[in-house]
Coordinates of C-alpha atoms and ligand atoms in Angstrom, one line a residue:
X1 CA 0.0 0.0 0.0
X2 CA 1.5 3.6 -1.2
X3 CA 1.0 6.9 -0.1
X4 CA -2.3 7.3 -2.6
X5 CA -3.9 4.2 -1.4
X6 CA -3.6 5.5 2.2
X7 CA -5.4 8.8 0.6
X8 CA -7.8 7.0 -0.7
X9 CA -9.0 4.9 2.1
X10 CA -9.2 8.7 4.3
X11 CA -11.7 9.6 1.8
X12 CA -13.4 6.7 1.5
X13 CA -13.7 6.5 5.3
X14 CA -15.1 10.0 5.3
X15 CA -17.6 9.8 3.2
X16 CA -19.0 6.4 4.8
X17 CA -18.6 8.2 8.4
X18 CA -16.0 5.7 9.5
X19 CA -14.3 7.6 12.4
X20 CA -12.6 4.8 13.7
X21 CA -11.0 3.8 10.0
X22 CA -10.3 7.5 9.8
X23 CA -8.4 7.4 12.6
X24 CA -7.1 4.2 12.1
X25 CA -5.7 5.0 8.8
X26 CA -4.5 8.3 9.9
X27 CA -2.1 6.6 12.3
X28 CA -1.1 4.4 9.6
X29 CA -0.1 7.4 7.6
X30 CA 2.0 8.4 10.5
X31 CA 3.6 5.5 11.0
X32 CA 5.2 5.3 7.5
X33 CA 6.9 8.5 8.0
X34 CA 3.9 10.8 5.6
X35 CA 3.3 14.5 6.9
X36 CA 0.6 14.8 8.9
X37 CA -0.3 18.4 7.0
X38 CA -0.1 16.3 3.6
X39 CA -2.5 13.7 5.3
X40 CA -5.0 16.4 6.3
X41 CA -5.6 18.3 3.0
X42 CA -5.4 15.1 0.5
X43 CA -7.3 12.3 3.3
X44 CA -9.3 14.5 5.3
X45 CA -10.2 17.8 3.5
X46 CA -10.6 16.3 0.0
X47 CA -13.1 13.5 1.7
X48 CA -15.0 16.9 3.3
X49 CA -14.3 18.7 -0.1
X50 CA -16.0 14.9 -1.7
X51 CA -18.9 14.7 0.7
X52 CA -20.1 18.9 0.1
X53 CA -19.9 17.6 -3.3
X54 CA -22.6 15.2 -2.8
X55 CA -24.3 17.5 -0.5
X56 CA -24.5 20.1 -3.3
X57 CA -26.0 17.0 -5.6
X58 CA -28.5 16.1 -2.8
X59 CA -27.0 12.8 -2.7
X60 CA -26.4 13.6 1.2
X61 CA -27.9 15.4 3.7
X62 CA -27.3 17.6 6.6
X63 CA -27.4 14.7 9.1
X64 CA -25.0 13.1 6.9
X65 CA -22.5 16.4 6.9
X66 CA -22.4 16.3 10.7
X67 CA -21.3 12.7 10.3
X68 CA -18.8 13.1 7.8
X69 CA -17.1 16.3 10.1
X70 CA -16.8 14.5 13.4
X71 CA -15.4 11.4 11.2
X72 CA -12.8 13.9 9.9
X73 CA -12.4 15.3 13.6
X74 CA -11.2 11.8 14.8
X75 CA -8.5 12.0 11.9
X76 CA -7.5 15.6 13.0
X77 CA -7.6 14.8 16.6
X78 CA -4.3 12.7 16.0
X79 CA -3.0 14.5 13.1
X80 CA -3.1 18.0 14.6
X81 CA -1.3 17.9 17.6
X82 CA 1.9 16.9 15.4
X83 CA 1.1 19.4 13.0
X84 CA 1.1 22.0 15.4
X85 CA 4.5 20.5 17.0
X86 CA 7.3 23.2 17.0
X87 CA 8.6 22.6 13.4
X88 CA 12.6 24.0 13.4
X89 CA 13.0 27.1 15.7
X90 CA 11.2 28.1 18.5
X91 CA 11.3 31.8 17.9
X92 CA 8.3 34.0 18.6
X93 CA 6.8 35.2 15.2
X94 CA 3.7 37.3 16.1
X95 CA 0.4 37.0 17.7
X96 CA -2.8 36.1 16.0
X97 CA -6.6 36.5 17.2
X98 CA -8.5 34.3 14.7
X99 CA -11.9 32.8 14.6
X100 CA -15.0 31.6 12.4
X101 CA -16.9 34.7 11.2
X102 CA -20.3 35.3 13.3
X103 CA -23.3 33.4 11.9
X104 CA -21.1 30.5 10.7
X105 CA -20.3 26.9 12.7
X106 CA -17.7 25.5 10.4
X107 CA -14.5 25.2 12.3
X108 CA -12.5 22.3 10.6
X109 CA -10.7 24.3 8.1
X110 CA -10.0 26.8 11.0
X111 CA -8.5 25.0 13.5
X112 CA -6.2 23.5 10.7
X113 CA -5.0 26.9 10.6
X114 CA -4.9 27.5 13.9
X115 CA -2.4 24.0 14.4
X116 CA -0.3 25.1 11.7
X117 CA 0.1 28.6 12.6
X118 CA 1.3 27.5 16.1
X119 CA 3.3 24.6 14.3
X120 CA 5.4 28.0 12.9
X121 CA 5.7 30.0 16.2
X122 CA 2.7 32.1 16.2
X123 CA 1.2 32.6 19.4
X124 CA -2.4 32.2 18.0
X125 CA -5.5 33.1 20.3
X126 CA -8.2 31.1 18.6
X127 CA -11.9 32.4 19.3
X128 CA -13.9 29.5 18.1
X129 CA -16.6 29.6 15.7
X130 CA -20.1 32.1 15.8
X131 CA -17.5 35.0 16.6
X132 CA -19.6 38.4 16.5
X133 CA -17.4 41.2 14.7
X134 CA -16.2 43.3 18.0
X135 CA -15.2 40.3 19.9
X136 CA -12.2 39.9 17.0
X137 CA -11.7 43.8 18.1
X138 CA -12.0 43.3 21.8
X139 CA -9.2 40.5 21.9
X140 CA -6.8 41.5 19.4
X141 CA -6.9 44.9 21.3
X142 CA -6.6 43.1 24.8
X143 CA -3.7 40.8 23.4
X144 CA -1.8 43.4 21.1
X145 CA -2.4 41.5 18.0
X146 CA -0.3 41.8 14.8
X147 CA -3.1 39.8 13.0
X148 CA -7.3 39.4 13.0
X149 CA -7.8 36.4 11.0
X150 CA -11.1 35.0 9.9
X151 CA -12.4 32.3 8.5
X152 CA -15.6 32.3 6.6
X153 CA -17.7 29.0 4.5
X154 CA -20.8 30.4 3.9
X155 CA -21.6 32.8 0.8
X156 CA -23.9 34.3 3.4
X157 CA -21.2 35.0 6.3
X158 CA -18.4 36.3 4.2
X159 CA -19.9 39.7 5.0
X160 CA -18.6 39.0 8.7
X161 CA -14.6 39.5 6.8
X162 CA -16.0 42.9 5.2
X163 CA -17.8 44.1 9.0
X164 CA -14.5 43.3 10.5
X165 CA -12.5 45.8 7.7
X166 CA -15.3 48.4 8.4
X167 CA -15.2 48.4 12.1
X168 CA -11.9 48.8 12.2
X169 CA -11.5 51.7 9.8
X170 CA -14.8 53.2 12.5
X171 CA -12.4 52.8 15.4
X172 CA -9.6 54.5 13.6
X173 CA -7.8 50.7 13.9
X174 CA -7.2 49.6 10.6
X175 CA -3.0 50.5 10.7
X176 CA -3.0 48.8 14.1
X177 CA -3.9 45.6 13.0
X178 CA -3.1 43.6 9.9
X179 CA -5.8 41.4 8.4
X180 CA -6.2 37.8 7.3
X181 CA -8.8 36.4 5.5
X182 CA -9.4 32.8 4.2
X183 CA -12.3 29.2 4.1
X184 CA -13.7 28.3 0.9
X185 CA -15.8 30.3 -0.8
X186 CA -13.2 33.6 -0.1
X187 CA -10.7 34.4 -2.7
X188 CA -8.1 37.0 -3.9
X189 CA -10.8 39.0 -5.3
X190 CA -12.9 39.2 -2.1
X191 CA -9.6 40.2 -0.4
X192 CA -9.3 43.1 -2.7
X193 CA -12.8 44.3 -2.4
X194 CA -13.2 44.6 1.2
X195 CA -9.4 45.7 1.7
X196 CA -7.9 42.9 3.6
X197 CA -4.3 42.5 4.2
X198 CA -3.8 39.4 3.2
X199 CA -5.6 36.1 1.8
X200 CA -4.7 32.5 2.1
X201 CA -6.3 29.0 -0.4
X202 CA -5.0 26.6 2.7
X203 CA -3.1 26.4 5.4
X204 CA -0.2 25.9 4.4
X205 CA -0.1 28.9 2.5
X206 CA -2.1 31.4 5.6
X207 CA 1.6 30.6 7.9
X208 CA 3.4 32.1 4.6
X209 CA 0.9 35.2 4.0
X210 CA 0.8 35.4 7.9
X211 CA 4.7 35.4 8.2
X212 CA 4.8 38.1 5.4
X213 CA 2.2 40.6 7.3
X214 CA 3.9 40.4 10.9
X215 CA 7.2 41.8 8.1
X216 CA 5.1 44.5 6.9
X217 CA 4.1 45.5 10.3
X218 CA 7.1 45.3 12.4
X219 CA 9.2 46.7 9.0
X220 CA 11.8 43.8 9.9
X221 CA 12.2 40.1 8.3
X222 CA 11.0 37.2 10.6
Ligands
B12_301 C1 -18.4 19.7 7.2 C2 -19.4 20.7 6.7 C3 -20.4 21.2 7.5 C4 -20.4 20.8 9.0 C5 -19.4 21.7 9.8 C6 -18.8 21.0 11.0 C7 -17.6 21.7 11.6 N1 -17.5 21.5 12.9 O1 -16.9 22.5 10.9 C8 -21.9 21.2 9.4 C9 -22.8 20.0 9.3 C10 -22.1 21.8 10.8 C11 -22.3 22.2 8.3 C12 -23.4 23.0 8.3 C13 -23.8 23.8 7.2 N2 -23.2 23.8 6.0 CO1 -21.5 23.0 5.6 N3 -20.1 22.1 4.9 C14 -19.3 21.2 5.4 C15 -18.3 20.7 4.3 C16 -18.8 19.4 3.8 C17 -16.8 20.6 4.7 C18 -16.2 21.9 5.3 C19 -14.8 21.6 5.7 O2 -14.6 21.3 6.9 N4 -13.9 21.4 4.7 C20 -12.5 21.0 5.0 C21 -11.6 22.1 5.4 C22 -10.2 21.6 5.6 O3 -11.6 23.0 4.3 P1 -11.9 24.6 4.6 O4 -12.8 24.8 5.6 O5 -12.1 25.2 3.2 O6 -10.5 25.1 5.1 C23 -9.3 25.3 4.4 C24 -9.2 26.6 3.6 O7 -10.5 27.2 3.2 C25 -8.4 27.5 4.5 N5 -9.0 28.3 5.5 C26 -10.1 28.0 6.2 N6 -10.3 29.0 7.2 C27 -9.3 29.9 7.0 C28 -9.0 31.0 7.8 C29 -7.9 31.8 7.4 C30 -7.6 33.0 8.2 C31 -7.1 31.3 6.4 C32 -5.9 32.2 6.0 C33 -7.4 30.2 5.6 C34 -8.5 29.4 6.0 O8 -7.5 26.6 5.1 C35 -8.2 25.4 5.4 C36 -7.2 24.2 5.4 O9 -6.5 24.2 4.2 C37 -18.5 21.9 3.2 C38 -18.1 21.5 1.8 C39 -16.9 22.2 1.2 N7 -16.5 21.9 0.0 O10 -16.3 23.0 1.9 C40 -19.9 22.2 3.4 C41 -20.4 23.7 3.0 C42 -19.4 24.7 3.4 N8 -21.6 23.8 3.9 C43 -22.6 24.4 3.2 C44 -23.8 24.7 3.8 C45 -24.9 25.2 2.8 C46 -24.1 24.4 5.1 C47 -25.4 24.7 5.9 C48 -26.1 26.1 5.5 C49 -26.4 23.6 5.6 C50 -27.8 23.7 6.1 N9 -28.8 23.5 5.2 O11 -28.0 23.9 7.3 C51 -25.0 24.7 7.4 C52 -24.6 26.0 7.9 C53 -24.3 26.0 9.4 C54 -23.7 27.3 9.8 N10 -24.5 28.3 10.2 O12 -22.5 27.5 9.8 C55 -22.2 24.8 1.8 C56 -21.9 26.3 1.7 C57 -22.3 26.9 0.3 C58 -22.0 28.3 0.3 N11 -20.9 28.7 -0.5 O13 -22.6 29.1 1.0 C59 -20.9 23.8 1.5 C60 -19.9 24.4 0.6 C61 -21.5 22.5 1.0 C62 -22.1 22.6 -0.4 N12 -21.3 22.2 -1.4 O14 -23.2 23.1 -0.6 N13 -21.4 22.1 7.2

């Protein structure tokens, strides 16, 4: 059995709502030696990305999405505490208040984030899911935040991304903090149109963009 087959049986797992094969075959993964980041976005998020396909198809049904995410939480439960695992140095980068936009429950793609921002040496303060738009405010001002990051999966709750920008222009906050903006229905274009600072597709890319905005803030390279 290769890499690909162990991919395969992840999805295949997910979208029968096998947690315990999930699992199972996540620890496989890990005992060959595979990443655990490469395990999460080609087993587990391509089986979520499979089973909103069917969803979308009305092949599956909300009951079935709520069994599909808490088999990809027993994959993640192993996989994300070596994700977020001190990778290289231990060096402070910056501090991050993130969270899933208010109106919106999806936290899986989120708390990937979270584990491989911390993986980097962010201290990240993660505020859950349902976050109303001043509590991103409230905390990143209580913490001193470099970065508000957001998550958002619903067409309807990307506005929660934009009322964060507007608040904190109306505060007279927007040079404080730098912005970071991601989940699956958010793009570049969406970035540009509400004025975030930065945009990320996945995780691995938001500890890149993140990395690059603590530069811009603090003027020095980290
Ligand atoms: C699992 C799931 C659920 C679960 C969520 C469980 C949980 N604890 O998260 C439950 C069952 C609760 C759910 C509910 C609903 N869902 Co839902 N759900 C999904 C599903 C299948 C998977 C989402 C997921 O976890 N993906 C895997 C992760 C790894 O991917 P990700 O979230 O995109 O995250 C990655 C990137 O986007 C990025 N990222 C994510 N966040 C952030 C943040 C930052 C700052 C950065 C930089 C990057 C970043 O990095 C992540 C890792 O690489 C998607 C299908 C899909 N294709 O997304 C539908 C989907 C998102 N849901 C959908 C819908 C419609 C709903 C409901 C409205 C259904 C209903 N009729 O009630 C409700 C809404 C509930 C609410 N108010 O939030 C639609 C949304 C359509 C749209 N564009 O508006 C989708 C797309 C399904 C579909 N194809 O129709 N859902």
């Amino acid at each position: 059995m290769d890499e690909e087959d162990i991919y395969t049986k992840i999805i295949d797992a997910i979208v029968s709502y096998d947690s315990e094969a999930v699992a199972r075959h996540c620890r496989e993964g890990m005992e060959r030696g595979m990443e655990a980041i490469d395990i999460i976005q080609k087993g587990l998020a391509k089986g979520l990305s499979r089973v909103g396909e069917l969803f979308e198809e009305e092949q599956l049904f909300l009951p079935d999405l709520i069994m599909a995410a808490n088999a990809a939480k027993a994959g993640f439960k192993i996989l994300g505490p070596e994700v977020s695992r001190k990778k290289g140095s231990s060096v402070f980068i910056g501090r991050i208040v993130i969270g899933t936009v208010e109106g919106d429950v999806h936290d899986i793609g989120k708390d990937i984030v979270v584990a491989m921002l911390s993986g980097a040496g962010f201290e990240v303060h993660d505020l859950g899911v349902d976050v109303p738009t001043c509590k991103f405010i409230e905390k990143a001002l209580e913490v001193d935040a470099d970065i508000i990051a957001s998550s958002a999966l619903l067409g309807t709750t990307m506005v929660g991304q934009r009322k964060i920008e507007n608040l904190l222009k109306d505060l007279g906050l927007k040079q404080r903090f730098k912005t970071l903006i991601g989940g699956a229905p958010v793009t570049e274009d969406w970035r540009k149109e509400i004025g975030a600072d930065g945009y990320a597709e996945n995780a691995i890319d938001a500890v890149r963009v993140a990395k690059k905005l603590v530069e811009e803030k603090k003027g020095t390279n980290v």
